[in-house]
mmCIF file of C-alpha atoms in Angstrom:
data_model
loop_
_atom_site.group_PDB
_atom_site.id
_atom_site.type_symbol
_atom_site.label_atom_id
_atom_site.label_comp_id
_atom_site.label_asym_id
_atom_site.label_seq_id
_atom_site.Cartn_x
_atom_site.Cartn_y
_atom_site.Cartn_z
ATOM 1 C CA MET A 1 -25.856 -10.582 -181.819
ATOM 2 C CA PRO A 2 -25.556 -6.788 -181.115
ATOM 3 C CA ARG A 3 -22.256 -5.221 -181.373
ATOM 4 C CA HIS A 4 -20.296 -4.297 -178.267
ATOM 5 C CA LEU A 5 -18.917 -0.776 -178.416
ATOM 6 C CA ILE A 6 -16.372 1.143 -176.503
ATOM 7 C CA TYR A 7 -16.675 4.858 -176.208
ATOM 8 C CA ALA A 8 -13.271 6.107 -174.683
ATOM 9 C CA ALA A 9 -12.892 9.835 -173.569
ATOM 10 C CA ASN A 10 -9.425 11.149 -173.354
ATOM 11 C CA TRP A 11 -9.577 14.387 -171.420
ATOM 12 C CA LYS A 12 -5.835 15.178 -172.132
ATOM 13 C CA LEU A 13 -4.934 18.269 -170.097
ATOM 14 C CA HIS A 14 -8.406 19.216 -169.025
ATOM 15 C CA HIS A 15 -10.684 18.754 -166.061
ATOM 16 C CA GLY A 16 -9.028 18.824 -162.583
ATOM 17 C CA PRO A 17 -10.681 16.963 -159.733
ATOM 18 C CA ALA A 18 -13.548 19.529 -159.051
ATOM 19 C CA ALA A 19 -14.325 19.743 -162.855
ATOM 20 C CA ALA A 20 -14.206 15.975 -163.154
ATOM 21 C CA ARG A 21 -16.916 15.615 -160.396
ATOM 22 C CA ARG A 22 -19.123 18.321 -162.097
ATOM 23 C CA TYR A 23 -18.741 16.589 -165.405
ATOM 24 C CA ALA A 24 -19.620 13.210 -164.067
ATOM 25 C CA GLU A 25 -22.683 14.471 -162.251
ATOM 26 C CA LYS A 26 -24.021 16.228 -165.438
ATOM 27 C CA PHE A 27 -23.088 13.216 -167.614
ATOM 28 C CA GLN A 28 -24.936 10.786 -165.526
ATOM 29 C CA GLU A 29 -28.025 12.896 -165.591
ATOM 30 C CA LEU A 30 -28.001 12.377 -169.280
ATOM 31 C CA VAL A 31 -26.682 8.887 -169.975
ATOM 32 C CA GLY A 32 -27.490 5.690 -168.197
ATOM 33 C CA PRO A 33 -26.141 2.218 -168.774
ATOM 34 C CA ARG A 34 -27.025 0.353 -171.922
ATOM 35 C CA PRO A 35 -26.223 -3.287 -172.975
ATOM 36 C CA GLY A 36 -23.439 -3.612 -175.382
ATOM 37 C CA ARG A 37 -21.938 -0.170 -174.480
ATOM 38 C CA GLU A 38 -18.875 0.541 -172.453
ATOM 39 C CA LEU A 39 -17.866 4.109 -171.425
ATOM 40 C CA TRP A 40 -14.156 4.647 -170.712
ATOM 41 C CA PHE A 41 -12.726 7.889 -169.274
ATOM 42 C CA PHE A 42 -9.015 8.834 -169.350
ATOM 43 C CA PRO A 43 -8.724 11.961 -166.983
ATOM 44 C CA PRO A 44 -5.555 13.700 -166.094
ATOM 45 C CA ALA A 45 -3.707 11.691 -163.308
ATOM 46 C CA VAL A 46 -4.640 14.136 -160.556
ATOM 47 C CA SER A 47 -8.346 13.505 -161.474
ATOM 48 C CA ILE A 48 -8.329 9.708 -161.638
ATOM 49 C CA ALA A 49 -9.460 9.184 -158.062
ATOM 50 C CA ALA A 50 -12.180 11.874 -158.298
ATOM 51 C CA THR A 51 -13.450 10.466 -161.642
ATOM 52 C CA ALA A 52 -13.524 6.927 -160.347
ATOM 53 C CA ASN A 53 -15.392 7.857 -157.210
ATOM 54 C CA ALA A 54 -17.996 9.932 -159.170
ATOM 55 C CA PHE A 55 -18.792 6.934 -161.401
ATOM 56 C CA ARG A 56 -18.765 4.435 -158.657
ATOM 57 C CA GLY A 57 -21.483 1.883 -158.915
ATOM 58 C CA ARG A 58 -21.657 2.324 -162.740
ATOM 59 C CA GLY A 59 -20.760 -1.120 -164.119
ATOM 60 C CA ASP A 60 -20.596 0.262 -167.754
ATOM 61 C CA VAL A 61 -17.881 2.737 -166.863
ATOM 62 C CA ARG A 62 -14.147 2.166 -166.612
ATOM 63 C CA ILE A 63 -11.450 4.724 -165.696
ATOM 64 C CA GLY A 64 -7.950 4.744 -167.108
ATOM 65 C CA ALA A 65 -4.761 6.634 -167.006
ATOM 66 C CA GLN A 66 -3.327 8.751 -169.931
ATOM 67 C CA ASN A 67 0.231 7.432 -169.339
ATOM 68 C CA VAL A 68 2.077 5.094 -166.950
ATOM 69 C CA SER A 69 5.498 3.943 -166.307
ATOM 70 C CA ALA A 70 6.731 0.385 -166.846
ATOM 71 C CA GLU A 71 8.884 0.714 -163.733
ATOM 72 C CA PRO A 72 7.345 -0.391 -160.402
ATOM 73 C CA LYS A 73 9.255 2.129 -158.379
ATOM 74 C CA GLY A 74 12.560 4.057 -158.140
ATOM 75 C CA ALA A 75 14.205 7.302 -159.036
ATOM 76 C CA PHE A 76 11.902 8.277 -161.851
ATOM 77 C CA THR A 77 10.742 11.875 -161.070
ATOM 78 C CA GLY A 78 7.343 12.699 -162.386
ATOM 79 C CA GLU A 79 6.445 9.115 -163.283
ATOM 80 C CA LEU A 80 3.402 7.116 -161.931
ATOM 81 C CA SER A 81 3.634 3.292 -161.483
ATOM 82 C CA ILE A 82 0.891 0.860 -162.365
ATOM 83 C CA ALA A 83 0.217 0.085 -158.801
ATOM 84 C CA MET A 84 -0.369 3.855 -158.120
ATOM 85 C CA ILE A 85 -2.859 4.269 -160.865
ATOM 86 C CA GLU A 86 -4.655 1.120 -159.864
ATOM 87 C CA GLU A 87 -4.837 2.215 -156.297
ATOM 88 C CA VAL A 88 -6.759 5.369 -157.167
ATOM 89 C CA GLY A 89 -9.190 3.534 -159.453
ATOM 90 C CA ALA A 90 -7.685 3.043 -162.882
ATOM 91 C CA THR A 91 -8.111 -0.284 -164.694
ATOM 92 C CA ALA A 92 -6.515 0.674 -168.032
ATOM 93 C CA ALA A 93 -3.955 3.030 -169.462
ATOM 94 C CA LEU A 94 -3.320 4.467 -172.877
ATOM 95 C CA VAL A 95 0.047 3.567 -174.148
ATOM 96 C CA GLY A 96 1.892 5.360 -177.173
ATOM 97 C CA HIS A 97 -0.624 7.934 -177.723
ATOM 98 C CA SER A 98 0.578 10.176 -180.695
ATOM 99 C CA GLU A 99 1.179 13.024 -178.350
ATOM 100 C CA ARG A 100 3.316 10.831 -176.089
ATOM 101 C CA ARG A 101 5.261 9.719 -179.202
ATOM 102 C CA HIS A 102 5.614 12.930 -181.106
ATOM 103 C CA VAL A 103 5.562 15.567 -178.452
ATOM 104 C CA PHE A 104 7.206 13.834 -175.552
ATOM 105 C CA GLY A 105 9.550 11.300 -177.686
ATOM 106 C CA GLU A 106 8.196 8.153 -176.379
ATOM 107 C CA THR A 107 9.824 5.347 -178.369
ATOM 108 C CA ASP A 108 8.356 2.114 -179.850
ATOM 109 C CA ALA A 109 10.391 0.203 -177.349
ATOM 110 C CA GLU A 110 9.032 1.983 -174.513
ATOM 111 C CA THR A 111 5.448 1.276 -175.679
ATOM 112 C CA GLY A 112 6.356 -2.472 -175.630
ATOM 113 C CA ARG A 113 7.573 -2.331 -171.980
ATOM 114 C CA LYS A 114 4.378 -0.482 -170.851
ATOM 115 C CA VAL A 115 2.036 -2.865 -172.609
ATOM 116 C CA ALA A 116 3.697 -5.949 -171.202
ATOM 117 C CA ALA A 117 3.898 -4.467 -167.613
ATOM 118 C CA LEU A 118 0.252 -3.531 -167.717
ATOM 119 C CA ALA A 119 -0.965 -6.826 -169.196
ATOM 120 C CA ARG A 120 0.960 -8.699 -166.519
ATOM 121 C CA ALA A 121 -0.471 -6.515 -163.767
ATOM 122 C CA GLY A 122 -3.958 -7.342 -164.924
ATOM 123 C CA LEU A 123 -4.778 -3.848 -166.334
ATOM 124 C CA THR A 124 -5.808 -3.099 -169.878
ATOM 125 C CA PRO A 125 -3.285 -1.609 -172.224
ATOM 126 C CA VAL A 126 -4.761 0.602 -174.925
ATOM 127 C CA LEU A 127 -1.948 0.598 -177.489
ATOM 128 C CA CYS A 128 -2.285 3.585 -179.853
ATOM 129 C CA VAL A 129 -0.828 3.362 -183.380
ATOM 130 C CA GLY A 130 -0.982 5.647 -186.344
ATOM 131 C CA GLU A 131 0.761 7.380 -189.100
ATOM 132 C CA GLN A 132 1.760 10.965 -189.779
ATOM 133 C CA LEU A 133 0.554 12.847 -192.896
ATOM 134 C CA THR A 134 3.967 12.546 -194.649
ATOM 135 C CA GLU A 135 3.917 8.792 -194.072
ATOM 136 C CA ARG A 136 0.358 8.401 -195.341
ATOM 137 C CA GLU A 137 1.168 10.404 -198.461
ATOM 138 C CA ALA A 138 4.109 8.288 -199.157
ATOM 139 C CA GLY A 139 1.926 5.097 -198.928
ATOM 140 C CA ARG A 140 3.547 3.892 -195.746
ATOM 141 C CA THR A 141 0.428 3.782 -193.463
ATOM 142 C CA ASP A 142 0.384 -0.092 -193.183
ATOM 143 C CA GLU A 143 4.220 -0.082 -192.613
ATOM 144 C CA VAL A 144 4.129 2.395 -189.906
ATOM 145 C CA VAL A 145 1.170 0.859 -188.102
ATOM 146 C CA LEU A 146 2.455 -2.666 -188.218
ATOM 147 C CA ARG A 147 5.901 -1.520 -186.987
ATOM 148 C CA GLN A 148 4.277 0.291 -184.026
ATOM 149 C CA LEU A 149 1.967 -2.714 -183.425
ATOM 150 C CA ALA A 150 4.888 -5.125 -183.452
ATOM 151 C CA ALA A 151 6.846 -3.115 -180.973
ATOM 152 C CA GLY A 152 3.937 -2.800 -178.664
ATOM 153 C CA LEU A 153 3.148 -6.538 -178.707
ATOM 154 C CA ASP A 154 6.603 -8.123 -178.915
ATOM 155 C CA GLY A 155 6.733 -8.629 -175.108
ATOM 156 C CA LEU A 156 3.493 -10.500 -175.020
ATOM 157 C CA ALA A 157 2.734 -14.140 -175.364
ATOM 158 C CA ALA A 158 -0.199 -15.229 -177.640
ATOM 159 C CA GLU A 159 -2.342 -16.095 -174.568
ATOM 160 C CA GLU A 160 -1.826 -12.501 -173.233
ATOM 161 C CA LEU A 161 -3.227 -10.773 -176.355
ATOM 162 C CA HIS A 162 -6.825 -10.919 -175.051
ATOM 163 C CA ARG A 163 -5.905 -8.288 -172.357
ATOM 164 C CA LEU A 164 -5.341 -5.617 -175.069
ATOM 165 C CA VAL A 165 -7.234 -2.885 -176.843
ATOM 166 C CA ILE A 166 -5.856 -1.273 -179.866
ATOM 167 C CA ALA A 167 -6.541 2.298 -180.906
ATOM 168 C CA TYR A 168 -5.893 3.342 -184.475
ATOM 169 C CA GLU A 169 -5.410 7.177 -184.561
ATOM 170 C CA PRO A 170 -3.892 8.608 -187.624
ATOM 171 C CA VAL A 171 -1.790 11.517 -186.413
ATOM 172 C CA TRP A 172 -2.779 13.813 -189.142
ATOM 173 C CA ALA A 173 -6.426 13.587 -188.130
ATOM 174 C CA ILE A 174 -5.938 14.389 -184.334
ATOM 175 C CA GLY A 175 -7.169 17.768 -183.346
ATOM 176 C CA THR A 176 -6.891 18.930 -186.912
ATOM 177 C CA GLY A 177 -10.674 18.804 -187.980
ATOM 178 C CA ARG A 178 -9.668 16.306 -190.552
ATOM 179 C CA ASN A 179 -10.520 12.595 -190.070
ATOM 180 C CA ALA A 180 -10.058 9.369 -192.013
ATOM 181 C CA THR A 181 -13.183 8.327 -193.864
ATOM 182 C CA PRO A 182 -15.073 5.408 -192.448
ATOM 183 C CA GLY A 183 -13.587 3.256 -195.310
ATOM 184 C CA ASP A 184 -10.106 4.381 -194.653
ATOM 185 C CA ALA A 185 -10.499 3.736 -190.876
ATOM 186 C CA ALA A 186 -11.872 0.194 -191.569
ATOM 187 C CA ALA A 187 -9.064 -0.639 -193.980
ATOM 188 C CA VAL A 188 -6.333 -0.039 -191.449
ATOM 189 C CA HIS A 189 -8.370 -1.917 -188.710
ATOM 190 C CA ARG A 190 -8.414 -4.912 -191.096
ATOM 191 C CA VAL A 191 -4.609 -4.702 -191.451
ATOM 192 C CA ILE A 192 -4.295 -4.549 -187.653
ATOM 193 C CA ARG A 193 -6.786 -7.523 -187.180
ATOM 194 C CA ARG A 194 -4.937 -9.674 -189.648
ATOM 195 C CA GLU A 195 -1.698 -9.132 -187.640
ATOM 196 C CA LEU A 196 -3.300 -9.955 -184.425
ATOM 197 C CA GLU A 197 -4.653 -13.206 -185.805
ATOM 198 C CA ILE A 198 -1.172 -14.041 -187.200
ATOM 199 C CA ARG A 199 0.125 -13.542 -183.696
ATOM 200 C CA GLY A 200 -2.389 -16.062 -182.319
ATOM 201 C CA ALA A 201 -5.292 -13.937 -181.040
ATOM 202 C CA ARG A 202 -8.084 -16.451 -180.483
ATOM 203 C CA GLU A 203 -10.753 -13.991 -179.985
ATOM 204 C CA ARG A 204 -11.598 -10.469 -181.223
ATOM 205 C CA ILE A 205 -9.397 -7.764 -180.036
ATOM 206 C CA PRO A 206 -11.288 -4.418 -179.801
ATOM 207 C CA ILE A 207 -9.822 -1.958 -182.161
ATOM 208 C CA LEU A 208 -11.071 1.817 -181.716
ATOM 209 C CA TYR A 209 -10.713 4.640 -184.018
ATOM 210 C CA GLY A 210 -9.429 8.073 -182.956
ATOM 211 C CA GLY A 211 -8.966 11.195 -184.927
ATOM 212 C CA SER A 212 -11.322 14.235 -184.838
ATOM 213 C CA VAL A 213 -14.308 12.067 -184.038
ATOM 214 C CA ASN A 214 -17.322 14.339 -183.304
ATOM 215 C CA ALA A 215 -21.124 14.345 -183.195
ATOM 216 C CA GLY A 216 -21.191 14.821 -186.985
ATOM 217 C CA ASN A 217 -19.174 11.834 -187.982
ATOM 218 C CA ALA A 218 -19.425 9.291 -185.112
ATOM 219 C CA LEU A 219 -22.352 7.684 -186.479
ATOM 220 C CA ALA A 220 -20.934 7.054 -189.911
ATOM 221 C CA LEU A 221 -17.720 5.791 -188.552
ATOM 222 C CA LEU A 222 -19.384 3.332 -186.239
ATOM 223 C CA ALA A 223 -21.458 2.027 -189.095
ATOM 224 C CA GLU A 224 -18.329 0.175 -190.050
ATOM 225 C CA GLU A 225 -18.287 -3.296 -188.555
ATOM 226 C CA GLU A 226 -14.435 -3.264 -188.309
ATOM 227 C CA LEU A 227 -14.692 -0.432 -185.693
ATOM 228 C CA ASP A 228 -15.282 -1.617 -182.171
ATOM 229 C CA GLY A 229 -15.563 1.842 -180.784
ATOM 230 C CA VAL A 230 -13.973 5.300 -180.709
ATOM 231 C CA LEU A 231 -11.183 7.127 -178.793
ATOM 232 C CA VAL A 232 -12.135 10.715 -178.544
ATOM 233 C CA GLY A 233 -10.424 13.860 -177.283
ATOM 234 C CA GLY A 234 -11.823 17.339 -177.856
ATOM 235 C CA ALA A 235 -15.403 16.201 -178.447
ATOM 236 C CA SER A 236 -15.529 14.397 -175.004
ATOM 237 C CA LEU A 237 -14.724 17.386 -172.891
ATOM 238 C CA ASP A 238 -18.246 18.725 -172.715
ATOM 239 C CA PRO A 239 -20.594 16.267 -171.046
ATOM 240 C CA GLU A 240 -23.526 17.178 -173.209
ATOM 241 C CA VAL A 241 -21.669 16.681 -176.386
ATOM 242 C CA TRP A 242 -20.198 13.426 -175.188
ATOM 243 C CA ALA A 243 -23.678 12.231 -174.035
ATOM 244 C CA ALA A 244 -24.904 12.911 -177.526
ATOM 245 C CA ILE A 245 -22.131 11.004 -179.175
ATOM 246 C CA VAL A 246 -22.449 7.969 -176.992
ATOM 247 C CA GLY A 247 -26.162 7.897 -177.557
ATOM 248 C CA PHE A 248 -25.591 7.037 -181.181
ATOM 249 C CA GLY A 249 -24.450 3.560 -180.535
#
């Protein structure tokens, strides 16, 4: 059976609505649907609707939000609820991305509340986990990843695990030009998969790798059977570069 791969593009603070529409037009000239491949886009919040509309009719494409609140409504200035992102076309959301954790101070407990709220609303939480360089050098990679994973999943019952996607993104490899070797990535993915099985996962939960993925290393990374896809930042911002990368799978 051919592998099912997810190619997820995190645009971060790039591409407003007009740029998102231009991107989608160019990308679709270059890339058509292919069996066994899903294309996920995480634009800035103001571009979710434009991106979803631009890819309307593409069954292989899903649109997600880069962040979301666990609160349904209230006095939370600057936040977006799950119902809001869903209304404009999002069916998934990143949770606990390293920049949310280490730049904006998002806690493990907050990730757990967001994962649970998304899963119960029927959207897909993409829970991001990963260690910093000092933690890796101290031999604490598994400890850190499992702690973050546990906090993200503790609000879920075993039968809700199938709603998840996990993204392993070592913090030291994000935007640095450095990346884990395919073997390094696969080893951590196996640790995550074992924990998911212990928690009662009855089917394979997709685990993506993120961390300076580019056209030069994507093929080698995806050769590892433990990787179910990639979560890509900088290399996904140019539609021609991203088209080349997703064409590898």
